Tab-separated table of C-alpha atoms in Angstrom:
chain	number	residue	atom	x	y	z
A	1	MET	CA	126.757	67.529	159.696
A	2	LYS	CA	129.217	69.301	161.943
A	3	ASN	CA	131.453	70.008	159.032
A	4	LYS	CA	130.642	73.360	157.482
A	5	SER	CA	131.210	71.973	153.998
A	6	HIS	CA	127.891	70.194	154.288
A	7	PHE	CA	126.146	73.482	153.740
A	8	SER	CA	127.172	75.684	150.859
A	9	ASP	CA	126.959	79.456	151.001
A	10	GLU	CA	124.146	79.246	148.466
A	11	PHE	CA	122.242	77.043	150.880
A	12	LEU	CA	122.788	79.418	153.803
A	13	ASN	CA	121.732	82.361	151.681
A	14	ALA	CA	118.639	80.496	150.619
A	15	TYR	CA	117.799	80.034	154.295
A	16	LEU	CA	118.230	83.740	155.012
A	17	ASP	CA	116.119	84.644	152.006
A	18	ASN	CA	113.380	82.235	152.985
A	19	GLU	CA	113.875	80.084	149.923
A	20	LEU	CA	114.297	76.761	151.692
A	21	THR	CA	111.640	74.166	152.346
A	22	HIS	CA	110.527	73.687	155.905
A	23	ALA	CA	112.429	70.410	156.128
A	24	ASP	CA	115.666	72.010	154.932
A	25	LYS	CA	115.261	74.848	157.420
A	26	ILE	CA	114.905	72.391	160.283
A	27	ARG	CA	117.894	70.436	159.041
A	28	LEU	CA	120.026	73.576	158.933
A	29	LEU	CA	118.910	74.884	162.316
A	30	ASP	CA	119.642	71.522	163.913
A	31	ALA	CA	123.125	71.699	162.465
A	32	VAL	CA	123.618	75.295	163.576
A	33	ARG	CA	122.915	74.334	167.181
A	34	GLU	CA	125.852	71.971	167.125
A	35	ASP	CA	128.253	73.788	164.848
A	36	GLU	CA	129.569	77.158	165.971
A	37	GLN	CA	131.424	77.808	162.737
A	38	LEU	CA	128.273	77.241	160.764
A	39	ASP	CA	126.473	79.586	163.099
A	40	GLN	CA	129.100	82.253	162.496
A	41	ARG	CA	128.872	81.861	158.746
A	42	LEU	CA	125.147	82.314	158.919
A	43	CYS	CA	125.511	85.362	161.144
A	44	GLN	CA	128.059	86.850	158.817
A	45	LEU	CA	125.769	86.507	155.830
A	46	GLN	CA	122.824	87.901	157.763
A	47	ARG	CA	124.975	90.838	158.776
A	48	VAL	CA	125.787	91.550	155.139
A	49	HIS	CA	122.100	91.406	154.287
A	50	ASN	CA	121.357	93.931	157.046
A	51	MET	CA	124.222	96.178	156.066
A	52	VAL	CA	123.131	96.344	152.438
A	53	GLN	CA	119.679	97.377	153.593
A	54	LEU	CA	121.210	99.976	155.876
A	55	ALA	CA	123.367	101.395	153.097
A	56	TYR	CA	120.430	102.452	150.943
A	57	ASN	CA	117.895	103.204	153.632
A	58	ASP	CA	118.198	106.933	153.174
A	59	VAL	CA	118.291	106.978	149.410
A	60	TYR	CA	115.354	108.896	147.990
A	61	PRO	CA	114.627	110.428	144.608
A	62	THR	CA	116.327	113.765	144.258
A	63	THR	CA	113.834	115.312	141.873
A	64	ASP	CA	110.117	115.409	141.780
A	65	SER	CA	108.556	113.992	138.661
A	66	GLN	CA	105.049	114.559	137.456
A	67	THR	CA	104.133	111.027	138.331
A	68	HIS	CA	105.516	111.482	141.816
A	69	ARG	CA	103.427	114.560	142.302
A	70	HIS	CA	100.233	112.608	141.958
A	71	LYS	CA	98.958	112.981	145.442
A	72	SER	CA	95.636	111.554	146.396
A	73	ASN	CA	93.739	110.470	149.393
A	74	SER	CA	93.097	106.909	148.422
A	75	LYS	CA	92.351	104.701	145.499
A	76	ILE	CA	88.690	104.708	146.340
A	77	THR	CA	88.617	108.487	146.392
A	78	ARG	CA	90.396	108.602	143.082
A	79	PHE	CA	88.008	106.175	141.475
A	80	ALA	CA	85.063	107.984	142.951
A	81	THR	CA	86.226	111.351	141.700
A	82	ALA	CA	87.064	109.976	138.289
A	83	ALA	CA	83.710	108.313	138.053
A	84	THR	CA	81.931	111.428	139.272
A	85	VAL	CA	83.445	113.669	136.659
A	86	LEU	CA	82.943	111.195	133.870
A	87	LEU	CA	79.364	110.625	134.891
A	88	PHE	CA	78.885	114.337	135.038
A	89	LEU	CA	80.310	114.661	131.592
A	90	GLY	CA	77.937	111.970	130.495
A	91	GLY	CA	75.055	113.781	132.065
A	92	LEU	CA	75.694	116.915	130.070
A	93	GLY	CA	73.201	116.300	127.339
A	94	GLY	CA	74.269	112.906	126.142
A	95	TRP	CA	77.009	114.202	123.899
A	96	PHE	CA	79.484	112.013	125.581
A	97	THR	CA	77.767	108.803	124.587
A	98	HIS	CA	77.320	110.188	121.130
A	99	HIS	CA	80.997	110.903	120.706
A	100	TYR	CA	82.226	108.035	122.806
A	101	PHE	CA	83.981	106.168	120.053
A	102	ASN	CA	85.769	109.275	118.892
A	103	THR	CA	86.967	110.492	122.241
A	104	GLN	CA	87.532	107.689	124.672
A	105	SER	CA	91.205	107.138	123.989
A	106	GLY	CA	91.997	110.841	124.054
A	107	LEU	CA	90.116	111.544	127.222
A	108	THR	CA	91.507	108.649	129.184
A	109	GLU	CA	95.033	109.250	127.998
A	110	ILE	CA	95.480	112.938	128.546
A	111	VAL	CA	94.071	113.384	132.043
A	112	GLN	CA	96.948	113.177	134.505
A	113	GLU	CA	95.303	114.427	137.641
A	114	LEU	CA	91.750	115.071	138.671
A	115	HIS	CA	89.985	116.430	141.745
A	116	THR	CA	86.334	117.212	142.105
A	117	ASN	CA	83.966	118.146	144.857
A	118	SER	CA	81.180	116.036	143.402
A	119	PRO	CA	78.838	118.870	142.428
A	120	ALA	CA	75.149	118.199	142.388
A	121	SER	CA	73.572	118.200	138.979
A	122	ASN	CA	71.697	121.448	139.550
A	123	THR	CA	74.653	123.516	140.757
A	124	PRO	CA	76.901	125.543	138.478
A	125	TRP	CA	79.921	123.591	137.463
A	126	LYS	CA	83.303	125.210	137.377
A	127	LEU	CA	86.159	123.421	135.777
A	128	LEU	CA	89.821	124.330	135.969
A	129	VAL	CA	92.010	122.653	133.367
A	130	GLN	CA	95.742	122.957	133.844
A	131	VAL	CA	97.934	122.471	130.788
A	132	SER	CA	101.623	122.015	131.499
A	133	ASN	CA	103.039	120.656	128.267
A	134	ARG	CA	103.048	121.634	124.638
A	135	ASP	CA	101.831	118.434	123.093
A	136	VAL	CA	99.809	119.558	120.077
A	137	ARG	CA	97.736	116.400	120.160
A	138	ARG	CA	96.738	117.110	123.746
A	139	PHE	CA	95.869	120.645	122.811
A	140	GLY	CA	93.606	119.282	120.105
A	141	ILE	CA	91.853	116.873	122.439
A	142	LEU	CA	91.501	119.580	125.059
A	143	MET	CA	89.945	121.939	122.538
A	144	ASP	CA	87.555	119.224	121.330
A	145	GLU	CA	86.438	118.412	124.854
A	146	THR	CA	86.171	122.049	125.867
A	147	GLU	CA	84.090	122.926	122.852
A	148	ARG	CA	81.749	119.994	123.378
A	149	LEU	CA	81.281	120.801	127.035
A	150	LEU	CA	80.582	124.464	126.360
A	151	LYS	CA	78.261	123.662	123.501
A	152	THR	CA	76.306	121.058	125.430
A	153	ALA	CA	76.064	123.237	128.499
A	154	ALA	CA	74.708	126.071	126.369
A	155	GLN	CA	72.194	123.799	124.677
A	156	ASN	CA	70.965	122.453	128.023
A	157	ASN	CA	71.033	125.810	129.673
A	158	GLU	CA	73.587	124.527	132.174
A	159	GLN	CA	75.807	126.910	134.070
A	160	LEU	CA	79.342	126.025	133.252
A	161	THR	CA	82.626	127.906	133.525
A	162	ILE	CA	85.839	126.513	132.143
A	163	GLN	CA	89.158	128.097	132.996
A	164	ILE	CA	92.202	126.958	131.087
A	165	LEU	CA	95.341	127.535	133.082
A	166	ALA	CA	98.540	127.285	131.078
A	167	ASN	CA	101.894	126.996	132.748
A	168	ALA	CA	105.399	125.740	131.947
A	169	GLN	CA	105.450	124.504	128.362
A	170	GLY	CA	101.671	124.721	128.242
A	171	ILE	CA	102.067	128.486	127.796
A	172	GLU	CA	102.448	127.710	124.089
A	173	LEU	CA	98.737	127.004	124.013
A	174	LEU	CA	97.964	130.668	124.577
A	175	LYS	CA	100.541	132.038	122.160
A	176	ASP	CA	99.150	134.697	119.874
A	177	ASP	CA	100.088	133.507	116.412
A	178	GLN	CA	98.429	132.141	113.318
A	179	SER	CA	98.590	128.504	114.407
A	180	PRO	CA	95.391	126.432	114.123
A	181	THR	CA	95.329	126.104	117.913
A	182	ALA	CA	95.484	129.843	118.491
A	183	LEU	CA	92.829	130.533	115.878
A	184	ARG	CA	90.591	127.923	117.393
A	185	ILE	CA	90.986	129.270	120.910
A	186	LYS	CA	90.209	132.766	119.698
A	187	GLN	CA	87.100	131.524	117.973
A	188	LEU	CA	85.977	129.598	121.055
A	189	ARG	CA	86.605	132.567	123.288
A	190	ARG	CA	84.533	134.804	120.999
A	191	GLN	CA	81.740	132.247	121.014
A	192	TYR	CA	81.694	131.458	124.740
A	193	ASN	CA	82.396	134.070	127.360
A	194	ASN	CA	82.295	131.393	130.047
A	195	LEU	CA	85.655	130.174	128.767
A	196	LEU	CA	88.499	131.819	130.653
A	197	LEU	CA	92.106	131.772	129.548
A	198	THR	CA	94.871	132.273	132.082
A	199	ALA	CA	98.631	131.996	132.005
A	200	CYS	CA	101.014	131.429	134.878
A	201	GLY	CA	102.998	134.577	135.654
A	202	GLN	CA	105.801	132.608	137.247
A	203	SER	CA	106.326	130.542	134.102
A	204	LEU	CA	106.636	133.720	132.056
A	205	GLU	CA	108.975	135.209	134.606
A	206	LYS	CA	111.110	132.098	134.484
A	207	LEU	CA	111.467	132.432	130.723
A	208	ARG	CA	112.544	136.033	131.155
A	209	SER	CA	115.066	135.186	133.843
A	210	GLN	CA	116.579	132.536	131.589
A	211	ASN	CA	116.793	135.026	128.703
A	212	ARG	CA	114.510	132.852	126.656
A	213	PRO	CA	111.903	134.314	124.286
A	214	VAL	CA	108.666	135.146	126.058
A	215	PRO	CA	105.729	134.467	123.731
A	216	LYS	CA	103.162	137.135	123.074
A	217	LEU	CA	99.935	135.837	124.534
A	218	LEU	CA	96.404	136.076	123.183
A	219	GLU	CA	94.779	139.291	124.304
A	220	GLU	CA	91.978	137.207	125.800
A	221	ALA	CA	94.443	135.559	128.173
A	222	HIS	CA	94.899	136.910	131.670
A	223	ILE	CA	98.116	136.464	133.580
A	224	VAL	CA	97.754	135.116	137.102
A	225	GLN	CA	100.442	135.245	139.722
A	226	SER	CA	101.167	131.542	139.729
A	227	ALA	CA	99.552	128.329	138.556
A	228	ILE	CA	99.883	126.635	141.916
A	229	GLN	CA	98.190	129.511	143.675
A	230	GLN	CA	95.313	129.371	141.189
A	231	VAL	CA	94.883	125.645	141.620
A	232	ILE	CA	94.798	125.918	145.394
A	233	GLU	CA	92.436	128.849	145.350
A	234	LYS	CA	90.031	127.337	142.852
A	235	HIS	CA	90.077	124.031	144.637
A	236	ARG	CA	89.197	125.800	147.834
A	237	LEU	CA	86.272	127.428	146.045
A	238	GLY	CA	84.948	124.059	144.943
A	239	TRP	CA	86.133	123.996	141.357
A	240	THR	CA	86.719	120.706	139.638
A	241	TYR	CA	90.376	120.407	138.683
A	242	ILE	CA	91.841	118.475	135.827
A	243	LYS	CA	95.460	118.434	134.815
A	244	ILE	CA	96.427	117.204	131.389
B	1	MET	CA	80.259	104.151	129.252
B	2	LYS	CA	80.989	101.329	131.657
B	3	THR	CA	83.918	100.230	129.535
B	4	LEU	CA	85.250	103.729	129.507
B	5	LEU	CA	84.971	104.036	133.260
B	6	LEU	CA	86.729	100.740	133.790
B	7	SER	CA	89.455	101.708	131.390
B	8	TYR	CA	89.847	105.077	133.040
B	9	CYS	CA	89.936	103.608	136.527
B	10	LYS	CA	92.497	101.015	135.521
B	11	SER	CA	94.670	103.710	134.054
B	12	ARG	CA	94.378	105.798	137.207
B	13	GLN	CA	95.044	102.809	139.413
B	14	PHE	CA	98.132	101.972	137.448
B	15	LYS	CA	99.479	105.505	137.651
B	16	GLU	CA	98.981	105.491	141.378
B	17	GLN	CA	100.730	102.155	141.758
B	18	LEU	CA	103.542	103.462	139.629
B	19	ALA	CA	103.894	106.582	141.731
B	20	ASN	CA	103.931	104.471	144.883
B	21	ASN	CA	106.779	102.408	143.475
B	22	ARG	CA	108.928	105.320	142.464
B	23	THR	CA	111.091	105.453	145.559
B	24	ARG	CA	111.610	101.713	145.436
B	25	LEU	CA	112.634	101.860	141.806
B	26	TYR	CA	114.904	104.768	142.532
B	27	ARG	CA	116.606	102.956	145.365
B	28	ILE	CA	117.315	99.974	143.162
B	29	ALA	CA	118.457	102.184	140.278
B	30	TYR	CA	120.759	104.044	142.635
B	31	SER	CA	122.187	100.818	144.051
B	32	TRP	CA	123.050	99.775	140.498
B	33	SER	CA	124.449	103.061	139.256
B	34	HIS	CA	125.541	104.816	142.459
B	35	SER	CA	124.676	108.080	140.794
B	36	HIS	CA	121.646	110.178	141.605
B	37	ASP	CA	121.571	111.624	138.104
B	38	ILE	CA	121.700	108.264	136.390
B	39	ALA	CA	119.188	106.791	138.834
B	40	ASP	CA	116.833	109.676	138.113
B	41	ASP	CA	117.139	109.153	134.381
B	42	LEU	CA	116.694	105.407	134.676
B	43	VAL	CA	113.591	105.698	136.805
B	44	GLN	CA	112.066	108.348	134.573
B	45	ASP	CA	112.797	106.245	131.530
B	46	ALA	CA	111.407	103.102	133.151
B	47	MET	CA	108.271	104.841	134.377
B	48	GLY	CA	107.692	106.365	130.974
B	49	LYS	CA	107.944	102.973	129.334
B	50	ALA	CA	105.727	101.427	131.981
B	51	LEU	CA	103.069	104.074	131.418
B	52	LYS	CA	103.249	103.570	127.693
B	53	ASN	CA	102.991	99.796	127.894
B	54	TYR	CA	100.869	99.250	130.983
B	55	LYS	CA	98.215	97.447	128.961
B	56	GLN	CA	100.741	94.660	128.427
B	57	LEU	CA	100.688	93.952	132.159
B	58	ARG	CA	98.085	91.244	132.534
B	59	ASP	CA	98.770	90.196	136.120
B	60	HIS	CA	98.814	93.246	138.371
B	61	GLY	CA	100.178	91.074	141.159
B	62	ALA	CA	103.379	90.875	139.151
B	63	LEU	CA	103.671	94.648	138.855
B	64	ASN	CA	106.903	94.897	140.831
B	65	SER	CA	108.698	92.260	138.820
B	66	TRP	CA	107.446	93.829	135.628
B	67	LEU	CA	108.654	97.273	136.682
B	68	PHE	CA	112.054	96.017	137.753
B	69	GLY	CA	112.309	94.143	134.473
B	70	ILE	CA	111.735	97.409	132.607
B	71	LEU	CA	114.239	99.149	134.852
B	72	ASN	CA	116.754	96.438	134.083
B	73	ASN	CA	116.233	96.935	130.346
B	74	CYS	CA	116.771	100.671	130.766
B	75	TRP	CA	119.926	99.986	132.753
B	76	ARG	CA	121.242	97.615	130.102
B	77	ASP	CA	120.480	100.175	127.403
B	78	TYR	CA	122.377	102.743	129.405
B	79	LEU	CA	125.355	100.446	129.839
B	80	ARG	CA	125.321	99.507	126.184
B	81	GLN	CA	125.607	103.146	125.256
B	82	ARG	CA	128.454	103.632	127.659
B	83	HIS	CA	130.325	100.389	127.191
B	84	ASP	CA	129.734	99.104	123.697
B	85	PHE	CA	132.251	96.316	123.844
B	86	ASP	CA	132.144	95.166	127.447
B	87	ASN	CA	130.238	92.280	128.903
B	88	ILE	CA	128.100	94.163	131.370
B	89	ASP	CA	128.190	91.360	133.899
B	90	ASP	CA	131.944	91.748	134.162
B	91	ILE	CA	132.043	95.466	134.647
B	92	VAL	CA	133.384	96.622	137.974
B	93	LEU	CA	132.937	100.293	138.715
B	94	ILE	CA	136.015	101.119	140.714
B	95	SER	CA	135.606	103.505	143.587
B	96	HIS	CA	138.358	106.102	143.194
B	97	ASP	CA	139.530	106.814	146.665
B	98	THR	CA	140.419	110.488	146.581
B	99	PRO	CA	141.072	112.506	149.734
B	100	ASP	CA	137.791	114.325	149.238
B	101	LYS	CA	135.918	111.119	149.049
B	102	HIS	CA	137.776	109.845	152.053
B	103	PHE	CA	136.364	112.689	154.111
B	104	GLU	CA	132.907	111.848	152.913
B	105	ARG	CA	133.192	108.411	154.387
B	106	GLN	CA	131.875	109.478	157.678
B	107	ASP	CA	129.158	106.973	157.972
B	108	LEU	CA	128.752	103.302	157.535
B	109	SER	CA	126.249	103.655	154.730
B	110	ARG	CA	128.829	105.323	152.554
B	111	ILE	CA	131.370	102.642	153.358
B	112	ILE	CA	128.977	99.878	152.464
B	113	GLN	CA	128.005	101.643	149.252
B	114	ASP	CA	131.671	101.944	148.354
B	115	HIS	CA	132.079	98.205	148.770
B	116	MET	CA	128.924	97.596	146.784
B	117	GLU	CA	130.578	99.517	143.975
B	118	GLN	CA	133.383	96.999	143.992
B	119	LEU	CA	130.995	94.201	143.085
B	120	ASN	CA	130.494	93.484	139.440
B	121	ILE	CA	127.229	94.752	138.079
B	122	GLY	CA	125.614	91.345	137.755
B	123	GLN	CA	126.231	90.630	141.431
B	124	ARG	CA	125.151	94.080	142.474
B	125	GLN	CA	121.885	93.791	140.625
B	126	VAL	CA	121.044	90.497	142.273
B	127	ILE	CA	121.971	91.508	145.808
B	128	SER	CA	120.097	94.789	145.567
B	129	LEU	CA	116.929	93.126	144.308
B	130	VAL	CA	117.062	90.490	147.043
B	131	ASP	CA	118.238	92.596	149.963
B	132	LEU	CA	116.694	95.962	149.196
B	133	HIS	CA	113.471	94.908	147.644
B	134	GLY	CA	113.042	91.407	149.056
B	135	CYS	CA	112.576	89.776	145.666
B	136	THR	CA	112.437	86.017	145.611
B	137	TYR	CA	115.067	84.175	143.601
B	138	GLU	CA	112.444	83.332	141.028
B	139	GLU	CA	111.458	86.981	140.664
B	140	VAL	CA	115.092	88.008	140.262
B	141	SER	CA	115.504	85.288	137.684
B	142	GLN	CA	112.584	86.682	135.699
B	143	ILE	CA	113.567	90.310	136.106
B	144	LEU	CA	117.149	89.803	134.971
B	145	SER	CA	116.384	86.925	132.588
B	146	ILE	CA	118.954	84.633	134.152
B	147	PRO	CA	118.612	81.110	135.613
B	148	ILE	CA	117.880	80.729	139.317
B	149	GLY	CA	121.208	78.951	139.738
B	150	THR	CA	122.971	82.060	138.455
B	151	VAL	CA	120.943	84.197	140.862
B	152	MET	CA	122.094	82.024	143.754
B	153	SER	CA	125.741	81.954	142.734
B	154	ARG	CA	125.909	85.710	142.111
B	155	LEU	CA	124.222	86.415	145.414
B	156	SER	CA	126.550	84.059	147.188
B	157	ARG	CA	129.677	85.616	145.676
B	158	ALA	CA	128.390	89.114	146.357
B	159	ARG	CA	127.626	88.453	150.004
B	160	LYS	CA	130.882	86.642	150.512
B	161	GLN	CA	132.867	89.505	149.004
B	162	LEU	CA	131.006	92.037	151.113
B	163	ALA	CA	131.348	89.934	154.239
B	164	GLU	CA	135.115	89.817	153.810
B	165	ALA	CA	135.340	93.524	153.054
B	166	LEU	CA	133.076	94.597	155.887
B	167	ILE	CA	134.284	92.226	158.556
B	168	GLU	CA	135.650	95.062	160.688
B	169	TYR	CA	132.387	96.967	160.724
B	170	LYS	CA	129.623	95.923	163.048
B	171	PRO	CA	126.305	97.684	162.675
B	172	VAL	CA	124.303	98.036	165.823
B	173	ASN	CA	121.465	95.602	166.430
B	174	THR	CA	121.743	93.863	163.114
B	175	VAL	CA	123.450	90.632	164.021
B	176	HIS	CA	121.189	87.689	163.606
B	177	ASN	CA	121.793	84.597	165.630
B	178	PRO	CA	119.468	81.689	165.005
B	179	LYS	CA	120.266	80.391	168.466
B	180	ASN	CA	119.030	83.581	170.020
B	181	THR	CA	115.792	83.409	168.153
B	182	LEU	CA	115.032	79.963	169.528
B	183	ARG	CA	114.202	80.999	173.026
B	184	SER	CA	111.171	80.237	175.043
B	185	VAL	CA	108.966	82.920	176.466
B	186	VAL	CA	107.143	82.162	179.672
């Protein structure tokens, strides 16, 4: 037992990594007490383990991804807010149940972030929807959901305001052209004056600074200073916020 | 409605878990690639795939292993694109010791990372998963799709190589002595 060859490096590593059985641990520790060389080998390996940990201790992601930006208070809060909004949607005239089979995949897939202040059913509901990408399918789902909400609210005499806030690539949504999306937004806007269209001024400015083409926006769209500022401000005012 | 809520909540829960694991994934990706750009790409790629396929994850307790498995696939894809004809386990990314780099070696972390670069990729993957993330040998075996015996031998060779290379450096308060831990407290 005093001879170090009794214990391979694999065995010593397994001890350090807590992979040994209790009996093997005892056997090794008994041997370590009597064998200084074995003790040194173990220390050396432990030191390497510690040094590897030390080497990458300060390594952090250099960029912020969308997923990383998902900040929330807690899982419970998230579930509660998600449930609140979905229940609220369900409460708006029953359309949700009616269209459940058509919309469930779209709705659950496109929402990336959601905050609500749990409005009571008799208070006006204000919804801010931020669009940051130019996925046509998402646009379609967003338009479907927006139209249903506005329609149901009107039918039930509910007070509802929806503000669509386009930034980054989502600016495409508000482009004034002959695309089906643009025509549909125009039609919706004509039909419902409680639908607000806003574009992030900073995103437009960024395009200009990069000498990239700046799209002509729908005349119904208002330019706000920045998307982040809008989100903060609306959140402060009690708006429900959804990012897709 | 209930099904929808459950589905929605699961999706949200998964995204949150994924976000919480990002730094961990990044650290492992960086320890494999030693490049912030590549690590960023790998983690983004892995997280994208995880989001796309999260319904395949049946046991949420195995989330970490599953994520690292995806990261490993992304890493292998990356290496395949870069080194079409090399056995990736044999690749050693040599640290080119230029004067500029020499000046950067001001701290022990950098020195250790340089020596980690000298390990072959197979060894580096194993040691990073065990030492940085605390994976068990079985988890590493599943993540990298290699036998446990291979995990143990790679880890052993990696630590031995590092121990020999780093013998002159002694980090503060990191030396473990089993004798010292067996003391009585009155």
